[in-house]
Coordinates of C-alpha atoms in Angstrom, one line a residue:
M1 CA 0.0 0.0 0.0
L2 CA 1.4 3.3 -1.1
Y3 CA 0.5 6.5 0.8
I4 CA 1.7 10.0 1.7
K5 CA 2.1 11.3 5.2
T6 CA 2.5 14.9 6.3
P7 CA 4.8 16.1 9.1
K8 CA 1.6 16.6 11.2
G9 CA 0.6 13.0 10.8
E10 CA -2.1 13.3 8.1
E11 CA -2.3 10.4 5.6
A12 CA -3.8 9.9 2.2
P13 CA -3.5 6.9 -0.2
I14 CA -1.9 7.0 -3.6
V15 CA -3.5 4.7 -6.2
T16 CA -1.0 3.9 -9.0
N17 CA 1.0 1.0 -10.3
N18 CA 3.9 3.2 -11.6
V19 CA 6.2 2.9 -8.6
T20 CA 10.0 2.3 -8.8
I21 CA 12.3 1.6 -5.9
K22 CA 16.1 1.6 -6.4
E23 CA 18.4 0.1 -3.8
S24 CA 22.2 0.2 -4.1
L25 CA 24.9 -1.2 -1.8
G26 CA 26.4 1.6 0.3
S27 CA 23.8 4.2 -0.6
L28 CA 20.3 5.3 0.5
S29 CA 17.4 3.8 -1.4
T30 CA 15.2 6.0 -3.6
I31 CA 11.6 5.9 -4.7
E32 CA 9.7 7.4 -7.6
A33 CA 5.9 7.3 -8.1
T34 CA 3.8 8.8 -10.9
F35 CA 0.0 9.2 -10.6
Y36 CA -2.9 11.3 -11.8
A37 CA -5.1 13.5 -9.6
V38 CA -8.3 15.5 -10.2
D39 CA -10.7 17.4 -8.0
A40 CA -14.2 16.0 -8.2
N41 CA -15.7 19.3 -7.1
K42 CA -14.3 20.8 -10.3
Y43 CA -17.1 19.0 -12.2
G44 CA -20.8 19.1 -11.6
K45 CA -20.8 15.3 -11.7
P46 CA -18.1 12.8 -12.6
T47 CA -17.8 12.5 -16.3
S48 CA -16.9 9.4 -18.3
Y49 CA -13.2 10.1 -18.5
V50 CA -12.7 11.0 -14.9
R51 CA -11.8 7.7 -13.2
S52 CA -12.4 7.0 -9.5
Q53 CA -8.6 6.6 -8.9
Y54 CA -7.9 10.1 -10.1
V55 CA -10.4 11.5 -7.6
N56 CA -9.0 9.3 -4.8
N57 CA -5.5 10.7 -5.5
H58 CA -6.6 14.3 -5.0
P59 CA -6.2 14.3 -1.2
A60 CA -2.6 13.0 -1.7
F61 CA -2.0 15.8 -4.2
T62 CA -3.1 18.4 -1.6
M63 CA -0.7 17.0 1.0
I64 CA 2.5 17.5 -1.0
S65 CA 4.8 19.6 1.3
P66 CA 8.3 19.8 2.6
F67 CA 9.3 16.8 4.8
A68 CA 6.3 14.8 3.8
E69 CA 6.9 11.1 3.7
I70 CA 6.1 8.5 1.0
V71 CA 5.5 5.1 2.6
E72 CA 5.6 1.9 0.6
K73 CA 5.2 -1.5 2.4
G74 CA 6.5 0.0 5.7
Q75 CA 9.6 1.7 4.2
R76 CA 9.6 5.4 4.7
F77 CA 11.0 7.9 2.2
Y78 CA 11.3 11.7 2.5
L79 CA 9.8 13.6 -0.3
Q80 CA 12.6 15.3 -2.3
Q81 CA 11.5 16.7 -5.7
P82 CA 7.8 16.7 -6.6
Q83 CA 7.0 17.5 -10.2
I84 CA 3.5 18.7 -11.1
D85 CA 2.4 18.9 -14.7
D86 CA -0.9 20.8 -14.8
S87 CA -0.9 21.2 -18.6
T88 CA -2.7 17.8 -18.8
D89 CA -6.1 16.9 -17.7
P90 CA -6.0 15.2 -15.2
V91 CA -2.9 16.6 -13.5
T92 CA 0.2 14.4 -13.7
V93 CA 2.2 14.2 -10.5
T94 CA 5.7 12.6 -10.1
L95 CA 7.0 12.2 -6.5
S96 CA 10.6 11.2 -5.8
G97 CA 12.0 10.5 -2.4
I98 CA 15.0 9.3 -0.5
Q99 CA 15.2 6.9 2.5
I100 CA 14.3 8.5 5.8
A101 CA 17.9 7.8 7.1
K102 CA 18.6 11.1 5.3
Q103 CA 18.2 12.6 8.8
L104 CA 21.9 11.8 9.4
H105 CA 22.9 14.5 6.9
W106 CA 20.9 17.0 9.0
K107 CA 23.4 16.8 11.8
Y108 CA 26.8 18.5 11.7
I109 CA 29.3 17.4 14.4
S110 CA 31.7 20.1 15.3
K111 CA 33.3 18.3 18.2
L112 CA 36.0 15.5 18.3
C113 CA 35.7 12.1 19.9
K114 CA 38.9 10.9 21.6
G115 CA 39.9 7.8 23.3
K116 CA 40.2 7.1 27.0
V117 CA 42.5 9.0 29.3
I118 CA 45.1 6.7 30.7
K119 CA 46.7 7.8 34.0
Y120 CA 50.1 6.5 35.2
S121 CA 53.2 7.6 37.0
K122 CA 56.6 8.3 35.7
T123 CA 60.0 8.1 37.4
E124 CA 61.8 11.4 36.7
I125 CA 65.6 11.5 37.2
I126 CA 66.9 15.1 37.3
K127 CA 70.6 15.8 37.0
T128 CA 71.5 19.2 38.3
R129 CA 74.8 21.0 38.0
I130 CA 75.4 23.0 41.2
T131 CA 78.0 25.8 40.9
E132 CA 79.3 27.4 44.1
K133 CA 81.5 30.3 44.9
V134 CA 84.3 28.9 47.1
P135 CA 86.5 31.3 48.9
Y136 CA 90.3 30.9 49.0
K137 CA 93.3 32.9 50.1
T138 CA 96.0 34.1 47.8
K139 CA 99.7 34.3 48.6
T140 CA 99.3 37.9 49.6
G141 CA 96.5 36.9 52.1
K142 CA 93.6 38.3 50.1
V143 CA 90.3 36.4 50.0
R144 CA 89.1 35.5 46.6
Y145 CA 86.4 33.3 45.1
K146 CA 86.5 30.6 42.5
N147 CA 83.8 28.5 40.9
K148 CA 83.4 24.9 41.9
S149 CA 80.7 22.6 40.5
H150 CA 79.3 19.1 40.9
I151 CA 76.4 17.1 39.6
Q152 CA 73.6 16.1 41.9
T153 CA 71.0 13.4 40.9
S154 CA 67.5 13.2 42.3
K155 CA 64.5 10.9 41.6
K156 CA 60.8 11.4 42.1
K157 CA 57.5 9.9 40.9
I158 CA 55.4 12.3 38.9
P159 CA 51.8 11.7 37.7
A160 CA 51.2 11.6 34.0
K161 CA 48.4 10.9 31.6
K162 CA 47.9 10.2 27.9
I163 CA 45.0 9.8 25.5
D164 CA 44.6 6.4 23.9
D165 CA 44.3 6.9 20.1
K166 CA 42.6 3.5 19.6
I167 CA 38.8 4.1 19.7
P168 CA 36.2 1.3 19.6
L169 CA 33.6 1.3 16.9
S170 CA 30.7 1.2 19.4
K171 CA 31.8 4.5 20.9
L172 CA 32.2 6.2 17.5
L173 CA 28.7 5.1 16.4
D174 CA 27.2 6.4 19.6
F175 CA 29.1 9.6 19.0
I176 CA 27.7 10.3 15.5
S177 CA 24.1 9.2 16.4
S178 CA 23.8 11.2 19.6
G179 CA 20.8 13.4 19.4
T180 CA 19.3 11.6 16.4
K181 CA 16.7 8.8 16.1
I182 CA 19.1 6.5 14.2
K183 CA 19.9 3.2 15.9
F184 CA 22.6 0.7 15.0
K185 CA 22.2 -3.1 14.8
Y186 CA 24.8 -5.7 14.0
Q187 CA 24.0 -8.6 11.6
A188 CA 24.0 -12.0 13.3
G189 CA 27.5 -13.2 13.7
D190 CA 29.2 -9.8 13.4
E191 CA 28.7 -8.5 17.0
K192 CA 32.5 -8.5 17.6
L193 CA 32.7 -5.5 15.3
A194 CA 31.5 -3.3 18.2
M195 CA 34.8 -4.0 20.1
K196 CA 37.1 -3.5 17.1
T197 CA 39.3 -0.4 17.4
Y198 CA 41.0 2.0 15.0
S199 CA 43.6 4.7 15.5
Y200 CA 42.6 8.4 15.5
P201 CA 45.5 10.4 17.0
D202 CA 43.8 13.7 16.2
G203 CA 40.3 12.6 17.2
F204 CA 37.3 11.7 15.1
G205 CA 34.6 14.1 14.1
K206 CA 34.0 17.6 12.5
G207 CA 31.7 16.6 9.7
Y208 CA 28.2 15.6 8.8
A209 CA 27.0 12.4 10.5
D210 CA 26.4 10.5 7.2
Q211 CA 29.8 11.3 5.9
L212 CA 31.4 10.3 9.2
L213 CA 29.5 7.0 9.0
K214 CA 30.9 6.4 5.5
K215 CA 34.4 7.1 6.8
L216 CA 34.0 4.6 9.6
S217 CA 32.9 1.9 7.1
Q218 CA 36.1 2.5 5.1
D219 CA 38.4 2.5 8.2
F220 CA 36.9 -0.5 10.0
G221 CA 36.0 -2.4 6.8
F222 CA 32.3 -3.0 7.2
E223 CA 29.1 -2.5 5.1
Y224 CA 25.8 -1.1 6.1
K225 CA 22.2 -0.6 5.0
F226 CA 19.2 1.0 6.5
D227 CA 15.8 -0.3 7.5
N228 CA 14.0 3.0 8.0
L229 CA 15.9 4.5 11.0
T230 CA 17.8 1.3 11.9
C231 CA 21.3 0.9 10.4
I232 CA 22.3 -2.7 10.0
I233 CA 26.1 -3.2 10.1
S234 CA 28.0 -6.3 8.9
K235 CA 31.4 -7.3 7.7
K236 CA 29.7 -8.4 4.5
L237 CA 26.0 -7.9 4.0
G238 CA 23.9 -10.7 2.6
K239 CA 23.9 -14.5 2.5
K240 CA 25.8 -17.0 0.4
D241 CA 24.2 -19.3 -2.2
S242 CA 20.9 -17.5 -2.1
F243 CA 20.0 -17.5 -5.8
Y244 CA 20.8 -19.2 -9.1
F245 CA 19.9 -17.4 -12.4
V246 CA 20.2 -19.3 -15.7
D247 CA 20.0 -17.3 -18.9
R248 CA 16.7 -17.8 -20.7
V249 CA 15.5 -20.3 -18.1
N250 CA 14.3 -18.4 -15.1
C251 CA 15.3 -15.0 -16.5
Q252 CA 15.1 -13.3 -19.9
K253 CA 18.6 -12.0 -20.4
I254 CA 22.0 -11.7 -18.6
N255 CA 24.2 -8.8 -19.8
K256 CA 27.9 -8.7 -18.8
E257 CA 29.9 -5.5 -18.7
E258 CA 33.6 -5.0 -17.7
N259 CA 35.7 -1.9 -17.0
Y260 CA 39.5 -1.9 -16.9
S261 CA 40.1 1.9 -16.7
N262 CA 40.6 2.1 -12.9
I263 CA 43.1 -0.7 -12.4
T264 CA 46.2 0.0 -10.2
T265 CA 48.9 -2.4 -9.2
R266 CA 51.2 -0.6 -6.8
I267 CA 50.7 1.9 -4.0
T268 CA 52.8 3.6 -1.3
V269 CA 51.2 4.1 2.1
Y270 CA 52.7 6.0 5.1
S271 CA 51.4 5.8 8.6
N272 CA 52.3 6.5 12.3
P273 CA 53.2 10.2 11.9
K274 CA 55.5 11.8 14.4
K275 CA 56.2 15.4 15.2
T276 CA 59.8 16.7 15.1
R277 CA 61.3 19.9 16.0
K278 CA 63.2 20.1 12.8
A279 CA 61.8 20.3 9.3
S280 CA 62.4 17.2 7.2
V281 CA 65.2 18.7 5.2
H282 CA 68.1 16.5 4.2
K283 CA 71.6 17.9 4.6
S284 CA 74.8 16.3 3.4
K285 CA 77.6 15.4 5.8
D286 CA 80.1 17.5 4.0
S287 CA 78.0 20.7 4.4
T288 CA 77.5 19.9 8.1
K289 CA 81.2 19.3 8.8
K290 CA 82.0 22.5 6.8
F291 CA 79.5 24.4 8.9
K292 CA 81.0 23.1 12.2
S293 CA 84.6 23.7 11.2
K294 CA 83.7 27.3 10.1
S295 CA 81.4 28.2 13.0
H296 CA 84.0 27.6 15.8
K297 CA 86.6 29.8 14.1
E298 CA 84.3 32.8 13.9
K299 CA 85.1 35.5 16.3
R300 CA 82.3 36.6 18.5
P301 CA 81.8 40.3 19.1
K302 CA 82.9 41.6 22.4
Y303 CA 80.5 43.7 24.4
K304 CA 81.6 46.4 26.7
K305 CA 80.2 46.3 30.2
E306 CA 78.5 49.4 31.4
R307 CA 80.3 51.2 34.2
K308 CA 78.3 51.5 37.4
Q309 CA 78.4 54.4 39.8
R310 CA 80.3 54.0 43.0
N311 CA 77.1 54.3 45.2
D312 CA 75.5 51.4 43.2
R313 CA 78.3 49.0 43.8
S314 CA 77.7 46.2 46.3
Q315 CA 79.4 43.0 47.3
Y316 CA 78.6 39.7 45.4
K317 CA 75.9 38.0 47.5
K318 CA 75.0 35.0 45.2
H319 CA 77.1 32.0 46.4
Y320 CA 75.8 29.3 44.0
E321 CA 73.5 28.6 41.0
K322 CA 71.6 25.5 39.8
K323 CA 71.2 24.5 36.2
V324 CA 69.3 21.4 35.1
I325 CA 71.4 19.7 32.4
S326 CA 69.4 16.5 31.7
K327 CA 66.2 14.6 32.6
T328 CA 65.5 10.9 32.3
I329 CA 61.9 9.6 32.6
D330 CA 61.5 5.8 32.7
G331 CA 64.9 5.3 31.2
K332 CA 64.3 7.7 28.3
K333 CA 66.0 11.0 28.1
V334 CA 63.7 14.0 27.9
P335 CA 64.9 17.2 26.2
I336 CA 65.0 20.3 28.4
K337 CA 62.4 22.8 27.4
P338 CA 63.7 26.1 26.3
S339 CA 62.7 29.3 28.1
S340 CA 59.7 31.2 27.1
T341 CA 61.8 33.8 25.4
S342 CA 63.3 31.3 22.9
K343 CA 61.9 31.1 19.5
K344 CA 59.8 28.0 18.5
T345 CA 60.9 26.0 15.5
T346 CA 58.6 24.8 12.8
H347 CA 57.4 21.2 13.3
G348 CA 57.8 19.0 10.3
V349 CA 56.0 15.7 9.8
Q350 CA 57.7 12.4 9.5
Y351 CA 56.2 8.9 9.3
K352 CA 57.5 5.9 11.2
R353 CA 56.1 3.3 8.9
K354 CA 56.1 2.9 5.1
K355 CA 54.6 0.2 2.9
I356 CA 55.0 -0.3 -0.8
Y357 CA 52.5 -2.9 -1.9
T358 CA 52.6 -4.5 -5.3
S359 CA 49.8 -6.7 -6.6
P360 CA 50.7 -10.4 -7.0
L361 CA 49.0 -10.2 -10.5
V362 CA 52.1 -8.3 -11.7
A363 CA 54.2 -11.5 -11.4
S364 CA 51.5 -14.1 -12.1
A365 CA 49.4 -12.5 -14.8
G366 CA 51.9 -10.1 -16.3
Y367 CA 50.1 -6.9 -15.3
P368 CA 52.1 -3.7 -15.8
I369 CA 53.2 -1.4 -12.9
I370 CA 50.5 1.2 -12.5
E371 CA 51.1 3.6 -9.6
A372 CA 48.2 4.7 -7.4
K373 CA 48.2 8.0 -5.6
T374 CA 50.4 7.9 -2.4
V375 CA 48.4 7.8 0.8
Y376 CA 49.3 9.4 4.1
L377 CA 47.5 8.0 7.1
K378 CA 47.3 9.9 10.4
S379 CA 46.6 6.6 12.2
N380 CA 49.1 4.5 14.2
L381 CA 49.0 1.1 12.6
S382 CA 51.0 -2.1 13.0
E383 CA 52.9 -3.7 10.1
A384 CA 50.1 -6.2 9.5
E385 CA 47.4 -3.5 9.7
L386 CA 49.3 -1.2 7.3
E387 CA 49.8 -4.1 4.8
A388 CA 46.1 -4.9 4.9
K389 CA 45.2 -1.2 4.4
A390 CA 47.5 -0.9 1.4
K391 CA 46.1 -4.1 -0.1
S392 CA 42.6 -2.8 0.2
L393 CA 43.5 0.5 -1.5
V394 CA 44.9 -1.2 -4.7
N395 CA 42.3 -1.9 -7.4
D396 CA 44.0 -4.8 -9.2
S397 CA 41.0 -6.6 -10.5
P398 CA 38.7 -5.4 -13.3
Q399 CA 35.3 -4.1 -12.4
V400 CA 32.6 -6.5 -13.7
S401 CA 28.9 -5.9 -13.8
F402 CA 26.1 -8.3 -14.6
T403 CA 22.5 -7.1 -15.3
V404 CA 19.7 -9.6 -15.1
T405 CA 16.3 -8.7 -16.6
G406 CA 13.2 -10.7 -17.5
T407 CA 9.4 -10.8 -17.3
N408 CA 9.5 -14.1 -15.5
F409 CA 11.1 -13.0 -12.2
K410 CA 8.0 -12.9 -10.2
A411 CA 6.4 -15.9 -12.0
F412 CA 9.4 -18.1 -11.2
S413 CA 10.4 -16.5 -7.9
K414 CA 10.5 -19.8 -6.2
Y415 CA 13.2 -20.9 -8.6
C416 CA 15.2 -17.6 -8.3
G417 CA 15.9 -17.8 -4.5
T418 CA 16.2 -14.9 -2.1
V419 CA 16.9 -11.6 -3.9
E420 CA 18.3 -9.0 -1.4
I421 CA 21.1 -6.4 -1.4
G422 CA 24.4 -8.1 -0.7
N423 CA 23.3 -11.7 -1.3
Q424 CA 25.7 -14.0 -3.2
G425 CA 24.9 -16.7 -5.7
L426 CA 25.5 -18.1 -9.2
L427 CA 24.8 -16.9 -12.7
M428 CA 24.8 -19.2 -15.7
L429 CA 25.3 -17.4 -18.9
L430 CA 24.1 -18.7 -22.2
N431 CA 27.6 -19.1 -23.7
G432 CA 29.3 -19.7 -20.4
D433 CA 31.2 -22.9 -19.6
K434 CA 30.6 -22.7 -15.9
A435 CA 28.5 -20.7 -13.5
Q436 CA 29.8 -17.2 -12.4
K437 CA 29.9 -16.2 -8.8
A438 CA 28.1 -12.9 -8.3
R439 CA 26.8 -10.5 -5.6
I440 CA 23.8 -8.3 -5.8
T441 CA 24.8 -4.6 -5.6
A442 CA 21.6 -2.9 -6.9
I443 CA 18.0 -3.7 -7.3
E444 CA 15.3 -1.8 -9.3
S445 CA 11.9 -3.1 -8.2
H446 CA 8.3 -2.3 -9.1
P447 CA 6.3 -3.4 -6.1
E448 CA 2.9 -2.1 -7.4
D449 CA 3.1 -3.8 -10.8
D450 CA 3.3 -7.6 -11.1
E451 CA 3.7 -7.4 -14.8
T452 CA 6.8 -5.3 -14.8
A453 CA 10.0 -7.3 -14.1
N454 CA 12.6 -6.2 -11.6
E455 CA 16.1 -5.5 -12.7
I456 CA 19.0 -6.8 -10.7
T457 CA 22.6 -5.6 -11.0
F458 CA 25.6 -7.8 -9.9
G459 CA 29.0 -6.1 -9.7
T460 CA 30.9 -3.1 -8.5
F461 CA 30.6 -0.1 -10.7
R462 CA 26.9 0.6 -11.5
T463 CA 26.3 4.1 -10.2
D464 CA 23.2 4.7 -8.1
P465 CA 21.1 7.9 -8.9
I466 CA 22.0 9.6 -5.6
S467 CA 25.8 9.2 -6.0
Y468 CA 25.5 10.3 -9.6
Q469 CA 23.5 13.4 -8.7
L470 CA 26.0 14.3 -6.0
R471 CA 28.9 13.8 -8.4
Q472 CA 27.1 15.9 -11.0
Q473 CA 26.5 18.6 -8.4
R474 CA 30.2 18.7 -7.4
E475 CA 31.3 18.9 -11.0
Y476 CA 28.8 21.7 -11.7
E477 CA 30.1 23.6 -8.7
A478 CA 33.7 23.1 -9.8
L479 CA 32.7 24.3 -13.3
A480 CA 30.9 27.3 -11.8
D481 CA 34.0 28.2 -9.8
S482 CA 36.2 27.9 -12.9
Y483 CA 33.8 30.1 -14.8
R484 CA 33.9 32.7 -12.0
D485 CA 37.7 32.6 -11.9
L486 CA 37.7 33.0 -15.7
N487 CA 35.5 36.1 -15.4
D488 CA 37.7 37.5 -12.7
D489 CA 40.8 36.9 -15.0
V490 CA 39.0 38.6 -17.9
Y491 CA 38.1 41.5 -15.7
D492 CA 41.7 41.8 -14.4
L493 CA 42.9 41.6 -17.9
A494 CA 40.6 44.4 -18.9
I495 CA 41.7 46.5 -16.0
N496 CA 45.4 45.8 -16.8
D497 CA 44.6 46.7 -20.4
D498 CA 43.2 50.1 -19.3
D499 CA 46.2 50.7 -17.1
F500 CA 48.5 49.8 -20.0
L501 CA 46.6 52.3 -22.2
D502 CA 46.8 54.9 -19.6
L503 CA 50.6 54.2 -19.3
V504 CA 50.9 54.6 -23.1
D505 CA 49.0 57.9 -23.0
D506 CA 51.2 59.1 -20.2
N507 CA 54.3 58.1 -22.2
D508 CA 53.0 60.0 -25.2
A509 CA 52.2 63.0 -23.1
M510 CA 55.7 62.9 -21.6
R511 CA 57.2 62.5 -25.1
N512 CA 55.2 65.4 -26.3
H513 CA 56.2 67.4 -23.3
V514 CA 59.9 66.6 -23.9
G515 CA 59.5 67.4 -27.6
N516 CA 57.9 70.8 -26.7
W517 CA 60.6 71.5 -24.3
H518 CA 63.2 70.7 -26.9
V519 CA 61.6 73.1 -29.4
A520 CA 61.4 75.8 -26.8
N521 CA 65.0 75.3 -25.8
Y522 CA 66.0 75.4 -29.5
H523 CA 64.2 78.7 -30.0
R524 CA 65.9 80.1 -26.8
I525 CA 69.3 79.1 -28.2
M526 CA 68.6 80.7 -31.5
R527 CA 67.5 83.9 -29.8
N528 CA 70.7 83.9 -27.7
K529 CA 72.8 83.4 -30.8
K530 CA 71.1 86.4 -32.5
K531 CA 71.7 88.5 -29.4
L532 CA 75.4 87.4 -29.3
T533 CA 75.8 88.3 -33.0
K534 CA 74.4 91.8 -32.4
L535 CA 76.7 92.3 -29.3
E536 CA 79.8 91.2 -31.3
K537 CA 78.9 93.7 -34.1
L538 CA 78.4 96.4 -31.5
I539 CA 81.8 95.7 -29.9
T540 CA 83.5 95.8 -33.3
T541 CA 81.9 99.1 -34.1
L542 CA 82.9 100.7 -30.8
Q543 CA 86.5 99.4 -31.2
G544 CA 86.7 101.2 -34.6
T545 CA 85.7 104.5 -33.1
L546 CA 88.6 104.6 -30.6
P547 CA 91.7 106.7 -31.5
K548 CA 95.0 104.9 -32.4
G549 CA 98.3 105.5 -30.5
G550 CA 99.6 106.4 -27.0
N551 CA 98.1 106.7 -23.6
T552 CA 96.5 109.7 -22.0
T553 CA 98.2 111.7 -19.2
A554 CA 96.8 112.9 -16.0
G555 CA 96.6 116.5 -17.2
G556 CA 96.1 116.4 -20.8
K557 CA 94.8 114.6 -23.9
K558 CA 96.4 111.7 -25.6

C-alpha cells in the first residue's frame, strides 16, 4: 500500500502502479511514483473520462509539502523533488523521495571524539649541576672566590596521563548518532565489530554524520544498509548461495559489462606520523662538517660592560647557582624545554612506517606497474594493519557488472531464490562454460506492478542515482568556480589593459612634453645666438671709433 504522510501525521493513499524503488549497496534507497489527480468538485458530476482513482488521489495531491513522507510497504522515504504537470487533464504528479535515514545529513558534528585518558606515574631523574663560589686565600693573604661545580642526581615519581588513540567502533557510532533517532544493529555473527578499534590520533569528528559513517565503514571495513531508522552493520551484507539465475530459463537475459580503466597495481602508504622539532630537510655530511669547522673559528663580538656608579656597587651575594642539564623519565632522556623567550621552531611531519604494496598479479598475470596515488594516514598502525590497508587500496581486479532482466522474475520467484542487497549466488550465462559467482549490488523493483519485471545488478561499478546526482553537483560547482575565476581573470585583464593604455597615454604625453621643451629650448638658443651676434657687431663698431696710439696723461689729452 502506497500512501503519503505529512509532518503533522495526516495520511492519504496513492492509487498507482507506476512505482520504482532503487536500492544500491552503500547508498540510501530512492523511490519514484507517478500518478494522476483531479478534484471531483471541479465538475458538476463525474464524467466518463474521470476515473475514480484520479479522484481518490486528489487528497494526496493536496498533502505535497516539505518533509512529507512516502510510505511503501513499511519503508519510509522523505519527499525530495515533486514535479506537477498541470498542462494535462487530469494533472500528472511525479514524486521522488530518499530513504528516511537522510536525517543523518541534517546533523553536523563540530566536536571531536577521543579515546580514554590513561593515568600512570613516571620516574623522573633530574641531574642538576650546582656551581658554588668557594673562597680561597692568595699568597698575599687576600680572600678571593672561585667556581666549583658538581652534579647532583635526584629521583621522584610524577603523575602523567595520555589519551589512547585507539577508539572502539561502538563508541564512535554512539558519538555520531547522539541526538538523532538513528539506531545501529549488527548482523547476526558480526557482533564482535563493536569492540574493534581504529587509531585516530587527532580525534574523530568535524563533519556531517552520514559522511562520518561512510568514513567509519572505510576505516573499519564494514558494510551497512538502512531499514528505516535502523542501520544494519555487517562485515559483508547478505547471504551466500541464495540464488541461481540461468540465462533464458528463469530470467530473460543476462548482460555482462567490464571496465579496466581504474586498475592500479602498486601503492605507497605511510602511517604513524611523528612530530619533530626540525623540518624534514636532508643535509649532506660535508656541508654539516664544513659548517661546524667554520662556526667555531668565527670571532664573537665583544660587548663592553656598562660602568656603574660607586654608590651602586655592592658585594657579590650569590654564592651558588643551579642548572638542570638532563632529565630521564622511565629510562628515556627528555629534552630540556627552552625558556619562554626562545623562538619555537617549525614542526615538520615524518612517518615511522612505510609500505610499498605490489599486486601479485604483476608476477602471475603479467600486469604492468600502475602507480596509485600515495596515501598518508594519520593513524598509528602495525605492520600487518598497514599491509592490509595498502592491499585494500589497490584496485588490481577489473570491475565486472552483470545485469539480469526478465518478465518471469515474479512468475518463477521460487526458482530464483532470495533476492536482497548483498546476497551472493551463481549466474549461468548462455555461452558460459561454468556458473559465475556474483553478488547483488543494486535492485530496481516495481512493487505495485506484477507485470513489470525487476532489474538486478551484480558487480561493483553501477552508479546509483543519488551518488550520480551528488557527483554531477560537485562537477557543476567546480565548473561554476572555474567560470567565475575566468570572469575575474578577464576583468583583471581588462583593468590591466586600461592601465596599460593609460601608461601609453602618459608616455605619449611625456614625449610630447619633452618634444615641446626641446623646441622651446632650440628657440631660446637661436635667440641667444642672435643677441650674441648683435653684441659682437656692436663691440667691433665701438672698437673702430677709438683713436689709435699712445696713452693719456693725467693733465692732458692723448
